[in-house]
Coordinates of C-alpha atoms in Angstrom, one line a residue:
M1 CA 18.9 18.3 19.0
R2 CA 19.5 19.7 15.7
S3 CA 22.9 20.5 14.4
S4 CA 23.8 24.2 13.2
I5 CA 26.8 26.4 12.3
G6 CA 27.2 29.4 14.4
L7 CA 28.9 32.6 12.7
L8 CA 30.1 35.0 15.3
L9 CA 30.5 38.5 13.6
I10 CA 32.3 40.8 16.0
C11 CA 33.2 44.2 14.6
G12 CA 35.0 47.2 15.9
L13 CA 34.5 46.0 19.6
S14 CA 36.3 47.4 22.5
K15 CA 37.6 44.7 25.1
A16 CA 35.1 45.4 27.5
A17 CA 32.3 44.3 25.0
I18 CA 33.5 41.2 24.1
N19 CA 31.8 38.7 26.7
F20 CA 33.0 35.4 26.1
D21 CA 30.5 33.9 28.6
L22 CA 27.7 35.5 26.9
F23 CA 28.8 34.3 23.7
K24 CA 29.4 30.8 24.6
D25 CA 25.7 30.6 26.0
F26 CA 24.3 32.1 22.9
L27 CA 25.6 29.3 21.0
R28 CA 24.6 26.7 23.3
W29 CA 21.1 28.1 23.2
Q30 CA 20.7 28.0 19.6
H31 CA 22.6 24.6 19.4
L32 CA 25.2 26.3 17.1
K33 CA 28.5 24.1 16.4
F34 CA 30.5 26.0 14.1
V35 CA 31.7 29.4 14.2
T36 CA 33.2 32.0 12.1
V37 CA 34.5 35.1 14.0
F38 CA 34.8 38.3 11.9
H39 CA 36.7 41.1 13.4
C40 CA 37.9 44.5 13.2
L41 CA 39.6 44.7 16.8
D42 CA 42.9 46.3 17.6
Q43 CA 45.5 43.4 17.7
S44 CA 46.4 43.8 21.2
D45 CA 47.9 40.9 23.0
D46 CA 44.5 40.7 25.2
V47 CA 42.3 40.7 22.0
L48 CA 44.9 38.0 20.8
N49 CA 44.4 36.1 23.8
L50 CA 40.5 36.0 24.1
Y51 CA 40.6 34.8 20.5
H52 CA 43.0 32.3 21.6
K53 CA 40.6 31.5 24.0
I54 CA 37.7 30.8 21.7
G55 CA 39.6 28.7 19.7
R56 CA 40.5 26.7 22.1
S57 CA 37.0 26.2 23.7
Y58 CA 35.9 25.4 20.1
S59 CA 39.0 23.7 18.4
E60 CA 38.7 24.0 14.5
K61 CA 35.2 25.1 14.7
V62 CA 35.9 28.6 14.9
H63 CA 37.1 30.7 12.0
F64 CA 38.4 34.3 12.1
E65 CA 38.3 36.8 9.4
D66 CA 39.5 40.5 9.7
I67 CA 37.2 43.1 8.2
S68 CA 38.9 46.4 9.6
Y69 CA 39.5 47.3 5.9
F70 CA 36.0 46.1 4.4
T71 CA 35.2 46.9 0.9
E72 CA 31.9 45.3 -0.9
A73 CA 34.6 44.7 -4.1
T74 CA 37.1 42.5 -1.9
W75 CA 34.4 40.6 0.4
N76 CA 33.6 37.4 -0.8
H77 CA 30.2 37.0 0.6
K78 CA 29.1 33.8 -1.3
H79 CA 32.1 32.2 0.0
V80 CA 31.7 33.2 3.5
M81 CA 28.0 33.2 4.3
R82 CA 28.0 29.7 2.6
Y83 CA 26.2 27.0 4.5
D84 CA 25.5 23.0 3.7
Y85 CA 22.5 21.7 5.4
N86 CA 23.0 23.8 8.7
N87 CA 22.1 27.3 10.1
L88 CA 24.5 30.1 10.7
G89 CA 24.5 32.5 13.3
V90 CA 25.9 35.9 13.2
S91 CA 26.8 38.3 16.2
V92 CA 27.7 42.0 15.6
D93 CA 28.7 45.0 17.5
L94 CA 26.7 47.7 16.0
D95 CA 29.5 50.2 17.2
C96 CA 32.2 48.6 14.7
P97 CA 33.0 51.3 11.8
A98 CA 32.2 48.8 9.0
T99 CA 29.3 47.5 10.2
E100 CA 27.0 49.8 8.3
K101 CA 28.9 48.8 5.1
L102 CA 28.7 45.3 5.9
F103 CA 25.0 45.5 6.6
E104 CA 24.7 47.1 3.0
V105 CA 25.7 43.8 1.4
V106 CA 24.1 41.6 3.7
S107 CA 20.5 43.3 3.0
N108 CA 21.1 43.5 -0.8
N109 CA 21.8 39.6 -0.9
E110 CA 19.2 38.8 1.6
Y111 CA 21.2 37.2 4.3
F112 CA 18.8 38.3 7.3
N113 CA 16.9 35.2 6.6
A114 CA 15.7 32.3 8.8
S115 CA 19.0 30.4 7.9
Y116 CA 21.2 32.8 9.8
Y117 CA 21.3 33.5 13.7
W118 CA 22.4 37.1 14.4
L119 CA 23.8 38.1 18.0
M120 CA 24.2 41.8 17.8
F121 CA 26.0 44.0 20.5
A122 CA 24.6 47.4 21.3
N123 CA 26.8 49.4 23.3
G124 CA 24.6 52.5 22.9
S125 CA 20.7 52.6 23.5
L126 CA 18.2 50.4 21.9
E127 CA 16.8 53.5 19.8
E128 CA 20.2 54.0 18.3
S129 CA 20.7 50.4 17.5
A130 CA 16.9 50.2 16.1
C131 CA 17.6 53.0 13.8
L132 CA 20.4 51.2 12.2
L133 CA 18.6 48.2 12.0
G134 CA 15.2 49.9 10.5
K135 CA 17.4 50.6 7.5
Q136 CA 18.3 47.2 6.6
N137 CA 16.4 44.3 4.9
L138 CA 14.9 42.3 7.8
N139 CA 11.8 40.5 7.3
I140 CA 9.4 38.4 9.4
D141 CA 12.0 35.2 9.3
A142 CA 15.0 37.1 10.5
K143 CA 16.8 35.7 13.6
V144 CA 18.3 38.5 15.2
T145 CA 18.9 38.8 19.1
L146 CA 20.1 42.1 20.1
V147 CA 21.7 42.4 23.5
V148 CA 21.9 46.0 24.9
D149 CA 23.9 46.7 28.2
Q150 CA 21.6 47.8 31.2
R151 CA 24.7 50.0 32.4
V152 CA 22.8 49.5 35.8
Q153 CA 24.0 46.2 37.0
H154 CA 27.7 44.9 35.6
N155 CA 27.7 42.4 32.9
V156 CA 23.8 42.3 32.6
F157 CA 22.4 42.7 29.1
D158 CA 18.6 42.9 28.0
V159 CA 17.8 40.4 24.9
Y160 CA 15.7 41.7 22.4
D161 CA 13.9 39.7 19.4
V162 CA 14.4 42.0 16.4
F163 CA 12.3 41.4 13.3
S164 CA 10.0 43.3 10.7
P165 CA 7.2 41.8 8.8
A166 CA 8.8 43.4 5.6
I167 CA 11.0 46.2 5.8
K168 CA 10.7 46.8 1.7
R169 CA 7.0 46.7 2.2
G170 CA 7.1 49.7 4.4
A171 CA 6.6 47.7 7.6
A172 CA 8.0 49.0 11.0
L173 CA 10.7 47.5 13.0
N174 CA 9.7 45.0 15.9
T175 CA 11.9 44.9 19.2
T176 CA 10.5 42.5 21.7
L177 CA 12.0 42.1 24.9
M178 CA 12.6 38.5 25.7
G179 CA 14.4 38.8 29.0
N180 CA 18.3 39.3 29.9
W181 CA 21.6 37.5 30.4
S182 CA 23.9 37.8 33.4
H183 CA 26.8 35.7 34.6
E184 CA 25.1 33.9 37.3
G185 CA 21.7 32.9 35.2
G186 CA 22.9 33.1 31.8
F187 CA 19.9 33.6 29.8
T188 CA 16.5 34.5 31.3
I189 CA 13.9 34.3 28.9
T190 CA 10.7 35.8 30.2
V191 CA 8.5 35.7 27.2
N192 CA 6.3 32.7 26.9
Q193 CA 5.2 33.3 23.5
T194 CA 6.6 30.9 20.5
E195 CA 8.1 32.9 17.8
Y196 CA 5.0 32.1 15.2
E197 CA 2.8 33.8 18.0
R198 CA 5.2 36.7 18.2
R199 CA 5.1 37.1 14.4
I200 CA 1.7 36.2 13.5
D201 CA 0.8 40.1 12.7
F202 CA 2.0 41.6 9.5
A203 CA 0.8 45.0 10.5
G204 CA -1.4 45.2 7.2
I205 CA 1.6 44.9 4.9
S206 CA 0.7 44.6 1.1
L207 CA 1.7 41.5 -0.7
K208 CA 1.6 40.8 -4.6
T209 CA 0.1 37.6 -6.2
A210 CA -0.5 36.4 -9.4
V211 CA -3.3 34.5 -10.7
L212 CA -4.4 32.6 -14.1
T213 CA -8.4 32.5 -14.6
L214 CA -8.2 30.7 -18.2
D215 CA -10.5 33.7 -19.4
Q216 CA -13.3 32.8 -17.2
L217 CA -14.4 36.7 -16.5
H218 CA -17.5 36.7 -18.5
H219 CA -19.4 39.7 -17.1
A220 CA -17.9 39.5 -13.8
T221 CA -14.8 41.1 -11.8
L222 CA -12.1 38.9 -10.5
M223 CA -13.2 39.2 -7.1
Q224 CA -16.6 38.1 -8.1
L225 CA -14.8 34.9 -10.0
L226 CA -12.7 34.0 -6.8
T227 CA -15.6 34.2 -4.3
K228 CA -18.2 32.5 -6.6
Q229 CA -20.3 30.0 -5.1
G230 CA -22.3 27.1 -6.5
T231 CA -21.4 23.6 -8.3
I232 CA -17.9 23.6 -9.3
R233 CA -18.2 23.5 -13.3
S234 CA -14.7 24.3 -14.9
Y235 CA -10.9 24.5 -13.4
S236 CA -11.3 26.3 -10.1
L237 CA -7.6 25.6 -8.5
H238 CA -7.7 29.6 -8.3
R239 CA -10.8 29.2 -6.2
L240 CA -9.4 26.7 -4.2
G241 CA -6.0 29.0 -3.4
Y242 CA -8.3 31.9 -3.0
R243 CA -10.0 30.2 -0.2
F244 CA -6.8 29.2 1.9
L245 CA -5.6 32.8 1.1
E246 CA -8.8 34.0 3.0
F247 CA -7.9 32.1 6.1
L248 CA -4.1 33.7 5.8
L249 CA -5.5 37.2 5.3
E250 CA -7.9 36.9 8.3
K251 CA -5.1 35.3 10.4
H252 CA -2.0 37.6 9.4
N253 CA -3.5 40.9 8.8
F254 CA -2.1 42.0 5.4
S255 CA -3.6 42.5 2.2
V256 CA -2.8 41.3 -1.4
Q257 CA -2.4 43.0 -4.8
F258 CA -3.5 40.9 -7.9
I259 CA -1.9 40.5 -11.2
R260 CA -3.8 38.8 -14.0
I261 CA -1.8 36.4 -15.9
N262 CA -2.8 34.7 -19.3
D263 CA -0.4 31.6 -19.2
W264 CA 1.0 28.9 -17.1
G265 CA 4.7 29.6 -18.0
F266 CA 5.7 26.0 -17.1
T267 CA 8.7 26.5 -19.1
S268 CA 10.1 29.7 -17.4
T269 CA 12.4 28.1 -14.7
D270 CA 15.4 29.7 -15.5
G271 CA 14.9 32.4 -12.6
Y272 CA 15.1 35.3 -15.4
S273 CA 11.8 35.1 -17.5
S274 CA 8.8 36.7 -16.1
F275 CA 6.6 34.9 -18.6
G276 CA 3.4 33.0 -17.2
L277 CA 2.6 31.9 -13.2
V278 CA 6.0 30.0 -13.2
G279 CA 7.7 33.2 -14.8
Q280 CA 6.8 35.7 -12.3
M281 CA 7.8 33.4 -9.2
G282 CA 11.4 32.9 -10.9
A283 CA 11.7 36.4 -11.5
K284 CA 10.5 37.5 -7.7
K285 CA 8.0 39.8 -9.4
V286 CA 5.0 38.4 -6.7
D287 CA 5.4 36.9 -3.5
F288 CA 3.2 33.9 -3.9
L289 CA 0.6 32.4 -6.6
I290 CA -3.7 32.2 -5.9
N291 CA -3.4 29.1 -8.3
S292 CA -2.5 25.9 -6.4
L293 CA 0.3 23.7 -8.3
A294 CA 1.3 20.5 -7.9
Y295 CA 5.2 19.9 -6.9
Q296 CA 7.5 19.4 -9.9
P297 CA 11.2 19.0 -9.6
E298 CA 12.3 21.5 -12.3
R299 CA 10.3 24.3 -10.4
V300 CA 12.2 24.0 -7.1
G301 CA 14.9 26.4 -8.2
V302 CA 12.3 29.1 -8.5
M303 CA 9.5 28.6 -5.9
D304 CA 8.7 27.3 -2.4
Y305 CA 5.8 24.8 -1.6
T306 CA 3.6 25.2 1.7
I307 CA 1.8 22.1 2.2
T308 CA -0.4 20.3 0.4
I309 CA -3.9 21.7 0.5
G310 CA -5.8 19.2 -2.0
V311 CA -5.1 16.3 -4.2
S312 CA -6.1 16.4 -7.8
K313 CA -6.9 13.5 -10.0
M314 CA -6.2 13.3 -13.6
L315 CA -8.2 10.3 -14.9
I316 CA -9.2 9.0 -18.1
V317 CA -12.9 8.5 -18.0
F318 CA -15.0 6.6 -20.6
R319 CA -18.5 4.3 -20.8
H320 CA -17.2 0.7 -20.3
P321 CA -18.7 -1.3 -23.4
Q322 CA -21.1 -4.1 -22.4
K323 CA -19.5 -7.7 -22.9
N324 CA -20.8 -9.9 -25.5
E325 CA -20.9 -13.3 -24.2
G326 CA -21.4 -14.6 -27.7
R327 CA -23.2 -17.7 -28.4
Y328 CA -22.1 -20.0 -25.8
F329 CA -23.4 -18.2 -22.9
F330 CA -24.8 -21.4 -21.3
L331 CA -21.2 -22.7 -21.2
K332 CA -20.0 -19.3 -19.3
P333 CA -20.3 -20.9 -15.7
F334 CA -17.8 -23.3 -16.1
R335 CA -14.5 -23.3 -17.8
A336 CA -13.5 -25.6 -20.4
E337 CA -11.4 -28.1 -18.4
L338 CA -14.2 -28.3 -15.9
W339 CA -16.9 -29.6 -18.6
I340 CA -14.3 -32.1 -19.8
A341 CA -14.1 -33.3 -16.3
I342 CA -17.6 -33.7 -15.9
I343 CA -18.0 -35.2 -19.0
G344 CA -15.3 -37.8 -18.2
L345 CA -16.5 -38.8 -14.7
N346 CA -20.0 -39.3 -16.1
V347 CA -18.3 -41.6 -18.9
V348 CA -16.5 -43.8 -16.1
A349 CA -20.1 -43.9 -14.3
T350 CA -21.3 -45.3 -17.5
L351 CA -18.8 -47.7 -18.0
V352 CA -19.3 -48.9 -14.4
V353 CA -23.1 -49.4 -14.7
C354 CA -22.6 -51.2 -18.2
M355 CA -20.1 -53.7 -16.2
T356 CA -22.9 -54.3 -13.6
Y357 CA -25.5 -54.4 -16.3
R358 CA -23.2 -57.2 -18.1
S359 CA -22.8 -59.2 -14.8
K360 CA -26.6 -59.3 -14.5
S361 CA -27.2 -60.3 -18.0
I362 CA -24.4 -63.3 -17.6
K363 CA -26.2 -64.3 -14.5
E364 CA -29.6 -64.2 -16.0
Y365 CA -28.9 -65.0 -19.8
D366 CA -32.4 -65.8 -20.5
D367 CA -33.5 -62.3 -19.2
P368 CA -34.2 -60.0 -22.3
R369 CA -34.3 -56.7 -19.9
S370 CA -30.8 -57.4 -19.0
N371 CA -29.5 -56.8 -22.4
D372 CA -31.8 -53.8 -22.9
D373 CA -30.5 -52.5 -19.5
R374 CA -26.9 -52.8 -20.8
R375 CA -27.4 -51.1 -23.8
L376 CA -29.3 -48.1 -22.1
A377 CA -26.7 -47.7 -19.4
W378 CA -25.2 -44.3 -20.9
L379 CA -28.7 -42.9 -21.2
T380 CA -29.2 -44.0 -17.6
V381 CA -26.3 -42.2 -16.3
F382 CA -26.3 -39.0 -18.3
G383 CA -30.2 -38.5 -17.4
I384 CA -29.2 -38.8 -13.8
L385 CA -26.7 -36.1 -14.5
F386 CA -29.6 -34.0 -15.6
Q387 CA -31.7 -34.9 -12.9
Q388 CA -34.0 -37.2 -14.9
G389 CA -35.4 -40.5 -13.7
T390 CA -34.4 -44.3 -14.9
S391 CA -37.1 -47.2 -15.4
S392 CA -34.0 -49.7 -15.3
T393 CA -34.4 -52.4 -13.0
V394 CA -31.5 -51.9 -10.2
S395 CA -30.8 -55.5 -8.6
F396 CA -26.9 -54.9 -7.5
S397 CA -25.9 -52.9 -4.8
S398 CA -22.9 -51.7 -6.6
T399 CA -25.1 -50.0 -9.2
R400 CA -27.2 -48.7 -6.6
I401 CA -24.0 -46.6 -5.0
T402 CA -22.8 -45.6 -8.8
L403 CA -26.5 -44.1 -9.7
I404 CA -27.0 -42.8 -6.3
S405 CA -23.3 -40.8 -6.3
T406 CA -24.0 -39.6 -9.9
L407 CA -27.4 -38.3 -8.6
V408 CA -25.7 -36.2 -5.8
F409 CA -22.8 -35.0 -7.9
S410 CA -25.6 -33.8 -10.6
I411 CA -27.3 -31.9 -8.0
L412 CA -24.3 -30.1 -6.7
I413 CA -23.4 -29.2 -10.1
S414 CA -27.0 -27.9 -11.0
Q415 CA -26.6 -25.6 -7.9
F416 CA -23.4 -24.2 -8.9
Y417 CA -24.5 -23.8 -12.7
S418 CA -28.1 -22.1 -11.7
A419 CA -26.5 -19.9 -9.0
Y420 CA -23.8 -18.5 -11.6
I421 CA -26.5 -17.9 -14.1
V422 CA -29.1 -16.1 -12.0
G423 CA -26.3 -14.1 -10.3
Y424 CA -24.6 -13.1 -13.5
L425 CA -27.7 -11.6 -14.5
L426 CA -28.5 -9.6 -11.2
I427 CA -25.2 -8.0 -10.8
V428 CA -23.3 -5.1 -12.5
P429 CA -21.5 -6.7 -15.6
P430 CA -17.9 -6.8 -14.6
K431 CA -15.5 -4.1 -16.3
T432 CA -12.6 -5.6 -17.8
M433 CA -10.8 -2.6 -19.3
N434 CA -8.8 -1.1 -16.4
T435 CA -5.2 -0.3 -17.5
V436 CA -3.9 2.1 -20.2
Q437 CA -2.6 -0.9 -22.3
H438 CA -6.3 -2.1 -22.5
L439 CA -7.3 1.3 -24.0
I440 CA -4.8 1.1 -26.5
D441 CA -5.6 -2.1 -27.6
S442 CA -9.4 -1.3 -27.8
D443 CA -10.9 0.8 -30.5
F444 CA -11.9 4.2 -28.5
R445 CA -10.7 7.4 -29.1
V446 CA -9.1 9.2 -26.6
L447 CA -9.2 13.1 -25.8
V448 CA -7.6 15.4 -23.4
E449 CA -9.0 18.1 -21.7
N450 CA -7.1 21.6 -23.1
L451 CA -5.6 22.6 -20.2
G452 CA -1.6 23.7 -19.8
Y453 CA -0.7 21.2 -17.4
N454 CA -2.2 18.1 -19.2
I455 CA -0.1 19.2 -22.4
D456 CA 3.0 19.8 -20.0
F457 CA 2.4 16.4 -18.4
L458 CA 2.0 14.5 -21.8
N459 CA 5.2 16.4 -23.4
R460 CA 7.2 15.5 -20.4
T461 CA 6.3 12.1 -19.2
T462 CA 8.8 8.9 -19.8
D463 CA 6.3 6.4 -19.0
P464 CA 6.6 4.0 -22.1
V465 CA 2.9 2.8 -22.0
V466 CA 1.7 6.4 -21.6
L467 CA 4.0 7.8 -24.5
E468 CA 2.5 4.7 -26.6
L469 CA -1.1 5.9 -26.0
Y470 CA -0.1 9.8 -26.6
H471 CA 1.6 8.8 -30.0
R472 CA -1.1 6.5 -31.2
K473 CA -4.5 7.5 -29.9
I474 CA -3.8 11.2 -29.3
L475 CA -1.0 12.6 -31.8
N476 CA -2.9 10.9 -34.6
G477 CA -3.7 13.4 -37.0
E478 CA -7.1 14.4 -35.7
D479 CA -8.3 17.3 -33.1
N480 CA -8.1 15.5 -29.8
F481 CA -7.9 18.4 -27.4
V482 CA -11.1 19.6 -26.4
N483 CA -12.8 21.4 -23.6
I484 CA -14.6 19.5 -20.6
T485 CA -18.1 20.0 -22.0
Q486 CA -17.5 18.6 -25.5
G487 CA -15.3 15.8 -24.2
L488 CA -17.9 14.6 -21.4
E489 CA -20.6 14.5 -24.6
L490 CA -18.8 12.6 -26.4
V491 CA -18.1 10.1 -23.6
K492 CA -21.8 9.8 -23.1
R493 CA -22.0 8.9 -26.7
G494 CA -19.8 5.9 -26.2
G495 CA -16.8 4.8 -27.9
F496 CA -14.6 7.8 -26.5
A497 CA -12.3 8.0 -23.6
F498 CA -11.7 11.6 -22.2
Q499 CA -8.5 12.7 -19.9
C500 CA -9.6 15.3 -17.5
D501 CA -9.7 16.5 -13.9
T502 CA -12.4 14.6 -12.3
A503 CA -12.7 17.3 -9.6
Y504 CA -15.2 19.2 -11.9
A505 CA -16.0 16.6 -14.2
Y506 CA -18.1 14.4 -12.1
P507 CA -20.5 17.3 -11.0
L508 CA -21.4 17.8 -14.5
M509 CA -21.7 14.0 -15.5
K510 CA -24.3 13.7 -12.8
E511 CA -26.0 16.7 -14.2
S512 CA -26.2 15.1 -17.8
F513 CA -25.5 11.6 -17.5
T514 CA -28.4 9.0 -17.0
D515 CA -28.4 6.3 -14.1
K516 CA -27.5 3.6 -16.8
E517 CA -24.6 5.8 -18.3
V518 CA -23.2 6.6 -14.6
C519 CA -23.2 2.7 -14.2
D520 CA -21.1 2.5 -17.1
I521 CA -18.4 4.8 -16.3
Q522 CA -14.9 3.5 -16.1
E523 CA -12.1 5.4 -15.2
I524 CA -8.2 4.8 -15.7
M525 CA -5.3 6.3 -13.7
Y526 CA -2.3 7.2 -16.1
N527 CA -0.9 10.0 -14.2
R528 CA 0.0 9.8 -10.3
L529 CA -2.2 11.9 -7.8
R530 CA -1.3 15.5 -7.8
P531 CA -0.8 16.9 -4.2
L532 CA -1.4 21.0 -4.5
N533 CA 0.4 23.7 -2.9
L534 CA 0.1 27.2 -2.7
P535 CA 3.5 28.1 -3.6
L536 CA 5.9 31.0 -2.7
R537 CA 8.8 32.8 -4.3
K538 CA 12.0 31.0 -3.3
G539 CA 13.3 32.0 -0.2
S540 CA 10.2 33.7 0.8
Q541 CA 10.3 34.9 4.4
F542 CA 6.8 33.6 5.0
K543 CA 7.2 30.2 4.0
Q544 CA 7.4 28.9 7.7
L545 CA 4.4 31.0 9.1
F546 CA 2.4 30.4 6.3
R547 CA 3.0 26.4 6.4
I548 CA 1.9 26.4 10.0
T549 CA -1.0 28.7 9.2
L550 CA -2.2 26.3 6.8
R551 CA -1.5 23.4 8.8
K552 CA -3.8 24.7 11.5
V553 CA -6.5 25.3 9.0
M554 CA -6.1 21.5 7.7
E555 CA -6.2 20.3 11.1
T556 CA -9.2 22.2 12.2
G557 CA -11.3 20.6 9.6
N558 CA -11.6 24.0 7.2
G559 CA -9.1 22.2 4.7
A560 CA -11.6 19.0 4.8
Y561 CA -14.4 21.3 4.0
Q562 CA -12.8 23.2 1.2
N563 CA -11.7 19.6 -0.2
K564 CA -15.2 18.5 0.0
Y565 CA -16.4 21.3 -2.2
F566 CA -13.7 21.5 -4.7
F567 CA -12.8 17.6 -5.2
S568 CA -16.0 15.5 -6.2
K569 CA -15.7 11.9 -5.3
K570 CA -16.4 9.1 -7.8
L571 CA -20.2 8.8 -8.9
I572 CA -21.7 6.0 -7.1
C573 CA -23.9 3.5 -9.3
D574 CA -27.4 3.3 -7.8
K575 CA -28.3 -0.5 -7.9
N576 CA -32.0 0.3 -7.9
Y577 CA -31.6 1.6 -11.7
I578 CA -29.0 -1.4 -13.1
K579 CA -30.4 -2.9 -16.3
T580 CA -29.3 -6.6 -15.6
V581 CA -28.1 -8.6 -18.6
S582 CA -31.2 -10.1 -20.3
V583 CA -30.8 -13.8 -21.6
D584 CA -32.1 -13.2 -25.5
L585 CA -32.2 -15.9 -28.6
D586 CA -28.7 -15.0 -29.3
H587 CA -27.3 -16.3 -26.0
L588 CA -29.1 -19.6 -26.5
L589 CA -29.0 -19.9 -30.2
V590 CA -26.7 -22.7 -30.2
L591 CA -28.9 -24.7 -27.8
F592 CA -31.7 -24.1 -29.9
G593 CA -29.9 -25.5 -32.8
S594 CA -28.7 -28.5 -31.0
L595 CA -32.2 -29.3 -29.8
L596 CA -33.6 -28.8 -33.3
G597 CA -30.6 -30.8 -34.7
G598 CA -31.2 -33.8 -32.3
M599 CA -34.8 -33.9 -33.2
A600 CA -34.0 -33.6 -36.8
G601 CA -31.2 -36.5 -36.5
S602 CA -33.7 -38.6 -34.3
F603 CA -36.5 -38.3 -37.1
V604 CA -33.8 -39.3 -39.5
I605 CA -32.9 -42.5 -37.5
M606 CA -36.7 -43.3 -36.7
L607 CA -37.3 -43.1 -40.5
L608 CA -34.1 -45.2 -41.1
E609 CA -35.4 -47.8 -38.3
I610 CA -38.6 -47.9 -39.7
G611 CA -37.3 -48.6 -43.2
Y612 CA -34.8 -51.4 -41.7
V613 CA -37.7 -53.0 -39.8
K614 CA -40.1 -53.0 -43.0
V615 CA -36.7 -54.4 -44.9
R616 CA -36.3 -57.0 -42.3
K617 CA -39.7 -58.4 -42.1
R618 CA -39.8 -58.5 -45.7
K619 CA -36.8 -60.7 -45.7
I620 CA -38.1 -62.6 -43.2
Q621 CA -41.7 -63.2 -45.1
V622 CA -39.3 -64.2 -48.0
L623 CA -37.6 -66.4 -46.2
N624 CA -40.7 -67.7 -44.3
G625 CA -42.4 -68.0 -47.8
S626 CA -39.2 -69.9 -48.9
R627 CA -39.0 -72.4 -46.5
S628 CA -43.0 -73.2 -46.9
E629 CA -42.2 -73.7 -50.7
D630 CA -39.3 -76.1 -49.8
S631 CA -41.3 -78.1 -47.4
L632 CA -43.9 -78.2 -49.7
K633 CA -41.7 -79.9 -52.1
R634 CA -40.6 -82.0 -49.7
D635 CA -43.9 -83.3 -48.6

């Protein structure tokens, strides 16, 4: 049960008109807990006793104030009609002489609104009461309950719901008989309509609205622009707002008068300036806006919001640069520590094999092959690592176990290595630039779509990273504010990042970008998602009804359809057209260099070995010749 404050206004009332039970039932019906009683009654003992009875029933929750000599100059309405987090109910006897003066102040200050619950006693006829109320500033959200004495049955009152779509717009007063009240049954409400259903018809009133088109009227009228069909190619939040306005027009039966505005007026939030869209709302020149706006704290004082009708994405888009793997592409599958572990493990295996070969040479010291096998232990192990065979004779079980384990290890490592290489060439290259800081550290030039709310965000943001981007990449002495067409053309060229509204940027990309360029697109969010509302002037009487209608539009799927039309999703990269990474000479240049270096080194060593053998043969021949001469001499 909601907590509310009841404000009871009883003016010029005769003793018979004051019905304590009706008053009490009304407070209970509307869940009112605090009561202020304005009175202009004869201070007789009976009346005072009635006041005391009310006071005893509600303790300190009742406040009395005499308005017998009411004047506008002496009545502090801002203090008396003040409420905090609660609704105020008001009841008044329309026969009180001061009522008309009171209503004049109440109407001028718009106290006939959804925050005040009025209970009005009519001692005369319904027509007389309607004549008085028809002069007041009653609106569609007025909470006025009029009770009329039937004068047929004792203490039985007819209960009416009184409102008007907008008195100042020329609408007539509406009095709907809700039921009656009696001592025996209390309030008996026979109307089964909700308040929304009773007040859905605005009776053809004309409301004012402002619209900003960003000078898009080229050989077309305003209505032709707002109702334009086809692909979204530029700013279109005014067209989005008009689509939802059409639902409101059809549901509530009213017309609109358009006022064209040529600026946003984001700084006109003082409630006095009428400059721009926001200024028109703050000065209450219009009832609502066609352009859907995002919620901002500084605008709370000049406008009310309905519901979210769409979500705008302000993103930075650019073509992600192709990652250069360098000349060590063949080392890419494994990290450096894994390569070191593989080499270290095989060194250990080489030592084990060498030890087994050494044991064999000790056992068969006369077999020259044992020495050869021991010298080729490292070549055997590393040959198995690269899945090559060996011609060594294996006689020890320990050697067989070591070599078989090395062989299994090499097969598994080879599978991981080749699978990565093949898979890397088949997938989309990974995109590593995904934050604003990455963009700041890059060589990209940053552009911004030349729209008022983009510039307003950059001027108001307190995010240190975004501020750094703004000052280093945007306010750098170059003209970095461009329109959507120029920005996307530069993005297509490469080396440029463009901040824009993707609602219409993606359709333009789809038409002009190739499949390869679409796959290169990367986006970075530097501003939070912007929920868009259809804004109303502050304190608008249509707020609650518009909220309900727009919520029904969203729930029935019409809202989703409009969002799908006006807000495009991110383009999907067609994998059939992905250009995979090719392994070129630059990737494997180091391997070719290593192979050529190894071949050159082996050739040099071969020449050295040949020279060494020849020199050694000569030495042996010389030594043998010397021995022969010595033998001959001895003979």
